[in-house]
Every structure is written in structure tokens, then in C-alpha cells.
Amino acid sequence: MSETLSDIQSEEDIRRLVDAFYSRVQTDDLIGPIFEAVVHGNWPRHLATMYDFWSSLLLSTSRYRGRPFPKHLALPVDSRHFQRWLSLFVETVEAHFSGPKADEAIYKAGNLATIFQYRIEQARNPLNLL
């Protein structure tokens, strides 16, 4: 008999999602080294920021006050990285949660990946500088 998964409903759920996701990111051959190069081993600080970010997006807490895109612009990433990030995120959500808020998390992550990838590609296109 399989366990029934609950939906994302609380700060504890946000922490569980973020911790599980970044545990997978850290060991991923493609995106793990990129994150480590930025985080420099200070994962607790990064995780705290991500708790605020996802809490703001999913629980409307308004705790996150940063501007995430500029931090990603300088990273050596392309469509493969965004696809891997999204794949890990979706797998993590589906392994731990089920319901409308979990679906919303997947939807919002997909939007973020798509928008960031597009904006980075546009910023790096020399024709856009003319």
C-alpha cells in the first residue's frame, strides 16, 4: 500500500521541499558544480534564501526581497542546465507532495526556468546589442 502524499501547506513543507531538492542538486553532475561554485560550501545561507523565496511564491509570505535574475545572468548555464534543474525540481515535488499547491510549485518552477533561460539567451545574443 502506497503512502498518500500531502500537499504543500506550511513553512515546514517548504523547508522539506527545499532541503530535498538541494540535496539532489548538490550531487548532480551537471548543475551541482555550478551551484557549488556560487555557494562555496555555505549551503545553510543559500537554503535560508530559498526557504524565503519559495515561501513567498507558494505561501504568499512576502519574505523574499531579492532580485534572482541578475544573480543567474553571469552563470555558465544554458538550456541543458535549466532542463536538469526543472527535472530535479519536479521529481522532488512529486516524491514528497501531491495536490494543488504542489502542482502550483511545479508550474511556477517551469515558468521560472523558461523565463530565466530566455532572458539569459537574449542577454548573450550579440545581435541584441546592436
Short mmCIF file of C-alpha atoms in Angstrom, two decimals:
data_model
loop_
_atom_site.label_atom_id
_atom_site.label_comp_id
_atom_site.label_asym_id
_atom_site.label_seq_id
_atom_site.Cartn_x
_atom_site.Cartn_y
_atom_site.Cartn_z
CA MET A 1 0.00 0.00 0.00
CA SER A 2 1.45 3.34 -1.04
CA GLU A 3 1.69 6.35 1.22
CA THR A 4 -0.71 9.19 0.49
CA LEU A 5 1.24 12.38 -0.06
CA SER A 6 0.05 15.63 1.47
CA ASP A 7 0.09 18.99 -0.26
CA ILE A 8 2.50 21.87 0.44
CA GLN A 9 0.78 23.79 3.22
CA SER A 10 3.30 25.11 5.74
CA GLU A 11 6.76 26.50 6.31
CA GLU A 12 7.80 23.02 7.39
CA ASP A 13 6.69 21.73 3.98
CA ILE A 14 8.68 24.48 2.24
CA ARG A 15 11.78 23.50 4.21
CA ARG A 16 11.28 19.84 3.38
CA LEU A 17 10.90 20.63 -0.33
CA VAL A 18 13.91 22.95 -0.47
CA ASP A 19 16.13 20.62 1.57
CA ALA A 20 15.22 17.58 -0.52
CA PHE A 21 15.66 19.45 -3.79
CA TYR A 22 19.04 20.95 -2.95
CA SER A 23 20.25 17.65 -1.59
CA ARG A 24 19.71 16.31 -5.10
CA VAL A 25 21.24 19.41 -6.72
CA GLN A 26 24.44 19.09 -4.70
CA THR A 27 25.09 15.58 -6.02
CA ASP A 28 24.04 16.25 -9.61
CA ASP A 29 26.92 16.00 -12.10
CA LEU A 30 25.60 18.75 -14.39
CA ILE A 31 24.29 21.50 -12.12
CA GLY A 32 25.91 20.60 -8.79
CA PRO A 33 29.31 22.09 -9.66
CA ILE A 34 27.71 25.35 -10.85
CA PHE A 35 25.82 25.74 -7.58
CA GLU A 36 28.89 24.86 -5.53
CA ALA A 37 30.97 27.46 -7.38
CA VAL A 38 28.47 30.10 -6.28
CA VAL A 39 27.57 28.79 -2.82
CA HIS A 40 31.19 27.97 -1.84
CA GLY A 41 30.02 25.41 0.70
CA ASN A 42 27.77 27.87 2.54
CA TRP A 43 24.61 25.86 1.88
CA PRO A 44 22.79 26.97 5.07
CA ARG A 45 22.82 30.58 3.84
CA HIS A 46 21.61 29.60 0.37
CA LEU A 47 18.93 27.32 1.77
CA ALA A 48 17.65 30.10 4.06
CA THR A 49 17.27 32.34 1.00
CA MET A 50 15.47 29.57 -0.86
CA TYR A 51 13.09 28.99 2.08
CA ASP A 52 12.15 32.67 1.85
CA PHE A 53 11.87 32.54 -1.94
CA TRP A 54 9.59 29.51 -2.12
CA SER A 55 7.60 30.59 0.93
CA SER A 56 6.90 33.88 -0.82
CA LEU A 57 5.90 32.16 -4.07
CA LEU A 58 3.79 29.38 -2.61
CA LEU A 59 2.52 30.69 0.74
CA SER A 60 2.40 34.42 -0.12
CA THR A 61 4.57 35.35 2.87
CA SER A 62 6.46 38.13 1.02
CA ARG A 63 9.64 37.18 2.89
CA TYR A 64 11.86 37.12 -0.18
CA ARG A 65 13.06 40.57 -1.16
CA GLY A 66 15.83 39.77 -3.62
CA ARG A 67 16.21 40.01 -7.37
CA PRO A 68 17.04 36.49 -8.50
CA PHE A 69 17.62 37.04 -12.21
CA PRO A 70 20.79 39.19 -12.07
CA LYS A 71 22.47 36.53 -9.92
CA HIS A 72 21.82 33.92 -12.60
CA LEU A 73 22.86 36.02 -15.60
CA ALA A 74 26.60 35.54 -15.05
CA LEU A 75 26.37 31.78 -14.57
CA PRO A 76 27.72 29.40 -17.23
CA VAL A 77 24.31 27.88 -17.94
CA ASP A 78 22.27 27.00 -21.00
CA SER A 79 19.08 25.10 -21.80
CA ARG A 80 20.54 21.78 -20.56
CA HIS A 81 21.06 23.24 -17.10
CA PHE A 82 17.57 24.69 -16.90
CA GLN A 83 16.05 21.41 -18.07
CA ARG A 84 18.03 19.47 -15.47
CA TRP A 85 17.11 21.94 -12.70
CA LEU A 86 13.43 21.68 -13.61
CA SER A 87 13.56 17.89 -13.90
CA LEU A 88 15.09 17.58 -10.42
CA PHE A 89 12.56 20.03 -9.01
CA VAL A 90 9.56 18.21 -10.50
CA GLU A 91 10.88 14.82 -9.34
CA THR A 92 11.40 16.20 -5.83
CA VAL A 93 7.93 17.74 -5.60
CA GLU A 94 6.27 14.59 -6.91
CA ALA A 95 8.23 12.39 -4.48
CA HIS A 96 7.13 14.39 -1.43
CA PHE A 97 3.85 16.17 -2.18
CA SER A 98 0.58 15.92 -4.05
CA GLY A 99 -2.18 18.47 -4.50
CA PRO A 100 -2.97 21.90 -5.90
CA LYS A 101 -0.08 23.68 -4.17
CA ALA A 102 2.39 21.01 -5.33
CA ASP A 103 1.05 21.49 -8.86
CA GLU A 104 1.48 25.25 -8.45
CA ALA A 105 5.08 24.76 -7.33
CA ILE A 106 5.82 22.74 -10.47
CA TYR A 107 4.05 25.30 -12.67
CA LYS A 108 5.93 28.24 -11.13
CA ALA A 109 9.27 26.42 -11.36
CA GLY A 110 8.58 25.77 -15.05
CA ASN A 111 7.82 29.43 -15.61
CA LEU A 112 10.99 30.49 -13.80
CA ALA A 113 13.15 28.12 -15.82
CA THR A 114 11.60 29.24 -19.09
CA ILE A 115 11.86 32.97 -18.32
CA PHE A 116 15.40 32.82 -16.95
CA GLN A 117 16.62 30.70 -19.87
CA TYR A 118 15.02 33.07 -22.40
CA ARG A 119 16.36 36.21 -20.73
CA ILE A 120 19.88 34.78 -20.43
CA GLU A 121 19.86 33.74 -24.10
CA GLN A 122 18.66 37.21 -25.09
CA ALA A 123 21.30 38.93 -22.97
CA ARG A 124 24.05 36.81 -24.52
CA ASN A 125 22.90 37.28 -28.11
CA PRO A 126 25.31 39.75 -29.76
CA LEU A 127 22.59 40.81 -32.20
CA ASN A 128 20.61 42.25 -29.30
CA LEU A 129 23.43 44.67 -28.58
CA LEU A 130 23.06 46.46 -31.91
#
